[in-house]
Amino acid sequence: MSIRPSLDQIGVSAGKKARLYRILHQHGLRNGTAIFLPYDHGLEHGPRDFSDNPEASDPAYIIRLALEGGFNGIALQIGLAEKFYWDYAGEVPLVLKLNGKTEIPSSTDPLSPLNATVEDAVRLGADAVGYTLYVGSPAQERDFAQYLRVREDAERFGMPLIVWSYPRGSAIDAKGGRDSFYAVDYAARTASELGAELVKVNFPQPDKQSGVPDAYRGDFSSQEAIDRVVRSASRTLLLVSGGEQAGDEVMLDKARQSMEAGATGLIFGRNIFKRGHDESLRLVSQLKEILAKYPC
Amino acid sequence: MSIRPSLDQIGVSAGKKARLYRILHQHGLRNGTAIFLPYDHGLEHGPRDFSDNPEASDPAYIIRLALEGGFNGIALQIGLAEKFYWDYAGEVPLVLKLNGKTEIPSSTDPLSPLNATVEDAVRLGADAVGYTLYVGSPAQERDFAQYLRVREDAERFGMPLIVWSYPRGSAIDAKGGRDSFYAVDYAARTASELGAELVKVNFPQPDKQSGVPDAYRGDFSSQEAIDRVVRSASRTLLLVSGGEQAGDEVMLDKARQSMEAGATGLIFGRNIFKRGHDESLRLVSQLKEILAKYPC
Amino acid sequence: MSIRPSLDQIGVSAGKKARLYRILHQHGLRNGTAIFLPYDHGLEHGPRDFSDNPEASDPAYIIRLALEGGFNGIALQIGLAEKFYWDYAGEVPLVLKLNGKTEIPSSTDPLSPLNATVEDAVRLGADAVGYTLYVGSPAQERDFAQYLRVREDAERFGMPLIVWSYPRGSAIDAKGGRDSFYAVDYAARTASELGAELVKVNFPQPDKQSGVPDAYRGDFSSQEAIDRVVRSASRTLLLVSGGEQAGDEVMLDKARQSMEAGATGLIFGRNIFKRGHDESLRLVSQLKEILAKYPC
Amino acid sequence: MSIRPSLDQIGVSAGKKARLYRILHQHGLRNGTAIFLPYDHGLEHGPRDFSDNPEASDPAYIIRLALEGGFNGIALQIGLAEKFYWDYAGEVPLVLKLNGKTEIPSSTDPLSPLNATVEDAVRLGADAVGYTLYVGSPAQERDFAQYLRVREDAERFGMPLIVWSYPRGSAIDAKGGRDSFYAVDYAARTASELGAELVKVNFPQPDKQSGVPDAYRGDFSSQEAIDRVVRSASRTLLLVSGGEQAGDEVMLDKARQSMEAGATGLIFGRNIFKRGHDESLRLVSQLKEILAKYPC
Amino acid sequence: MSIRPSLDQIGVSAGKKARLYRILHQHGLRNGTAIFLPYDHGLEHGPRDFSDNPEASDPAYIIRLALEGGFNGIALQIGLAEKFYWDYAGEVPLVLKLNGKTEIPSSTDPLSPLNATVEDAVRLGADAVGYTLYVGSPAQERDFAQYLRVREDAERFGMPLIVWSYPRGSAIDAKGGRDSFYAVDYAARTASELGAELVKVNFPQPDKQSGVPDAYRGDFSSQEAIDRVVRSASRTLLLVSGGEQAGDEVMLDKARQSMEAGATGLIFGRNIFKRGHDESLRLVSQLKEILAKYPC
């Protein structure tokens, strides 16, 4: 029995439900789980992320990979969506990523500025929008202000909202760091309190305890940590990120633990496309074997 | 004879009066007093606030607690309201909290950014909105600006406005601190001058006198202090907060003194839900015994 | 077991549900049924409707009657709501009637023009809005156009929409008349198709068959007719109107048959207030005895 | 012959003239002079300003004082206007003060944020709006921006605009201070250049010469100074403030010199209400004796 | 076979395609390539840029030069466009440059503020708008925010958007500098991710490696570098800038390499107009000889 909330239980409007149903039950394994392919690295990190596999710099290659791998959605920035989604429109759900930034200037008080709107997403036939919220950033005041506009528009248009909930900034660095159990748990809850339908988090690392509040000190297993993160997200569906490239076994383990905890799915970018084409598909099929065990 | 102003005496429009009547006379003790359950701790403090009573991390548990305890309203952020209020819509009044922030970055010049609107509150069937005003913050300029929009919308829609009037920031720290009689008195007055219908304050501590103006130096009893705070709020109804957890007897004493002074009611969060279910209800019933003595 | 749909089953948003819950479960018998008191006769028919009971020309008298009788709501035009509702704001739910007309010019192609907005209703603290739709009128094109704006606003603000679904106009007169089973059945369905949460209809008269389509020719009992009207309304809650004054026994019979068929309640105006004060309350209590048998 | 400009000579629209006529010729002495009672101290200084005369913390007491003393207007912030003006609406002109701030944080670059709009003033039946402009503040860029919106709205609604023209901030402190002849003269001119109908200034102190421009160095009598300030304000009507409490004789002298110079009137708050009720009225009548000598 | 994308392959709306067709196929060589004459130096560098050829300070001279040289478009700021374009309206396409700044204040966190809108461009009959994006600037948050408005308006009006994608600011200086292969490659990709139709970049210098990421360290030829930049821009058409004046042979070489890599064209300003009239035209014809070899 899965503790994952179903679409009937998360209080969404008809439009949001219709689009989420499309993503979760008419693509991928069609069993209520999801694996997403995010592709905003050209903006966030620059083309250097494509040097291991130069093919990956071509957005058309990536969209085809999403189709071949049977992903539940692909996340693109507005420019690539405008230029490349038409060719495959409707074949794989589009998640329009609404904000983003280059990594060039430093980020002690990071904010990810909007470069597209929910109305763009409607116009392009997207099934969800993505927003990066830098939880704990000293710039949270401006972040919440621009997030409010996005949430309102998403509500108005019945567009599901996926929050990339990333602990970041100088205060987070001083309190356990971005992957600490404390930071990830707070990030999941923040997205839920602010009204996301899905939240993307990194896998929590309970051993990062330097500077965290007392409640997060102690001997937590990683399963206990991800269990609690799912609980904190309550009716917000949880996606676990692959994060920076790690060994495959570690990744598969985290994926298993996440789904066991009640996550809805995975969102893996660099871990997929930095390897060659066939290797990418092999990894995807291993991840989908895990997802297949958690229908709802 | 209570000095508490009745709904006929506070200059509100029909819509505000209808909604306040609902809160004060059709829920709780139905005698014009109120006890509210605020539940924004997941955003303000993070999930760590739920570690004493893990059940409390589940919003559905909290809403049920509000129903079982016969509260006059529950205060939620937009995300939880969207996902959890539907199940109990109308059974307990909703106070939509319009702003909030994480505690992660430091707050020498705190501001609580908006993440929802009065129109959201109307749409969700809420009976009031809540706004945190950081009185005395160096950021008061931006705070007043966003508050103005909220007040105007609340006026337009006939939606009662509850101001969480919190003295905060470096200047307050230097002038007696957030709970000093001076700070609480000024906070109550500020909310009244700016047009709130209800104001939530902490119980004043007249012995905190370091750095306060002359008028607040002297030997005031806590009853004298809360009496004057009610007077400063004039026709703005006063709610006294439980604040950080203290011993039960101390809390009950403060509640008694507040009601005696002419407060309209109480707003208790962590003091309620951090203990187990039955203990929570026991405390609520003790508080309601006090409220029962002050009908109007 | 009632076939009446509950609030969980009619696909409404949180705000609409909260307001309907208030009407159906926190006023009147608090059992999911409703009896409404409409009072727009001063506009629709002119003061002549008050000649039998001159007290009835005073809106304050009528609102007090609604309170004394324990009605679930009172329906007023904007002017009376502005001037009289404040005194009783929140004590009895307000249904703001958004359109209306005088009976002075003839009505072969009737249309009931808007004189208030959903935002007025929000501002006044109303729990529902009412709209008269003249089903079958040659003016239906303009009627649908103004109805669309009302429905959109009601959706945006989470305000329940009650459609007074009245067959009217020359075409209806030629096809069985306004109370024919055919006309009432079509009217109930039209309101449902167009998105009302509640629909007010007259009790159908299956013997009026001159000019009706074949499907409505035959020997239908009045119970069969009202059963089918409820089915046609599907998830739109049905209110049956008292219509023009008839004998009390006939009215009580119709009320019984309506509730048996799955109606949610009754909406009685002239039948109530044209008699003296005590007689009014006596009739109300007879009607509520019937409603008490149909909790849900 | 007074050098004070009459209402015919100051280029105002019909709406502004009608409202100013009401203030200057239908209240107070009805002779074109004015004495205003400002009451925003609860926000600007906090309740400590009411400790000398606790009755003064009650807005109703103050409004009654304005009526008994025959003032030409009372200036309130939005909250008190909403809650207390209704009882006396129309009996004494309301000046809605549109901006204000607490004194808690320091003010090297002060700005007084808006908390109400000209439309609020229209809605409440006010006859003027008040705006505090911190002349010379490093924040003047933001100040002018929000002032622009106020002036535009005041123009659109025919609402007279009274500028509280206060030299403030670090640059002013370095150039003679807030009450220097230089600062007050510049402040009067700034309000005139920016389109106020009335300007409130402190009485200039020509002996404060440290850091002022050469033109303000020299041996000026206080009469010469206030003469020049009236000239700088040109067709903007001048109100002289009582400022911080001084001896009564000094105040009466300043009032005499101001009226002699061509001021339109006085605006006295703390000097009035900090003393007991009868003392307040006695001082008011002394001030009005002066005003009576300057009809126009 | 050119790898340059044609207008059919870049996902543009009808309005954008029509205007780009006009630029690429109805002006210049009419073969799908382009050479633009930008003339915003009077704002960006001040009149000092015209000292080598004083005639160049006259906008009319420059527009005539664009006509004589058969350019595909001329880029002007709003003021010159308003005053000078009318005389030649339609004869040469106008690219309205929407933002710009003086070089007077220093630029560690540069931002180019808007001074015109897409609607201005529509009104003036322009065929494209230009926007300077300072990639990597610490001010990118505000830059992206104003860019978003431009992109949305451009989308709404079907107006092609050319991004001057300029790496700038302290972080860029520390990571290889503005012309490094790393910086130019990231700049091209950023414009593509953010939805430009054309992107103007400087020619990359692969030997600038101090501080660049590992992927950009190594022995790259300039042809390899520009090849990869074109790939990073993917379906965003690439324009290579002449940049600061270099020797003619170097410039012609860069132009050849750019076109070979799949660039759409060139954008040369100072290199053209700083020399005398006939010399200018001679250089243009050499550049067009290169473009003539790359029809599509």
Coordinates of C-alpha atoms in Angstrom, one line a residue, chain B residues 60-61 63-64 67 84-92, chain C residues 17 21:
Chain B
A60 CA -5.5 17.4 8.5
Y61 CA -4.7 16.5 12.1
I63 CA -7.9 21.0 11.2
R64 CA -9.6 18.2 13.0
L67 CA -13.0 21.2 15.0
F84 CA -6.6 20.7 3.1
Y85 CA -9.4 23.1 3.7
W86 CA -11.8 21.7 1.1
D87 CA -12.4 18.6 3.2
Y88 CA -13.7 20.7 6.1
A89 CA -14.8 23.8 4.1
G90 CA -17.2 25.9 6.2
E91 CA -17.0 23.7 9.3
V92 CA -14.4 25.9 10.9
Chain C
K17 CA -18.3 24.4 -0.7
Y21 CA -21.9 24.3 3.9

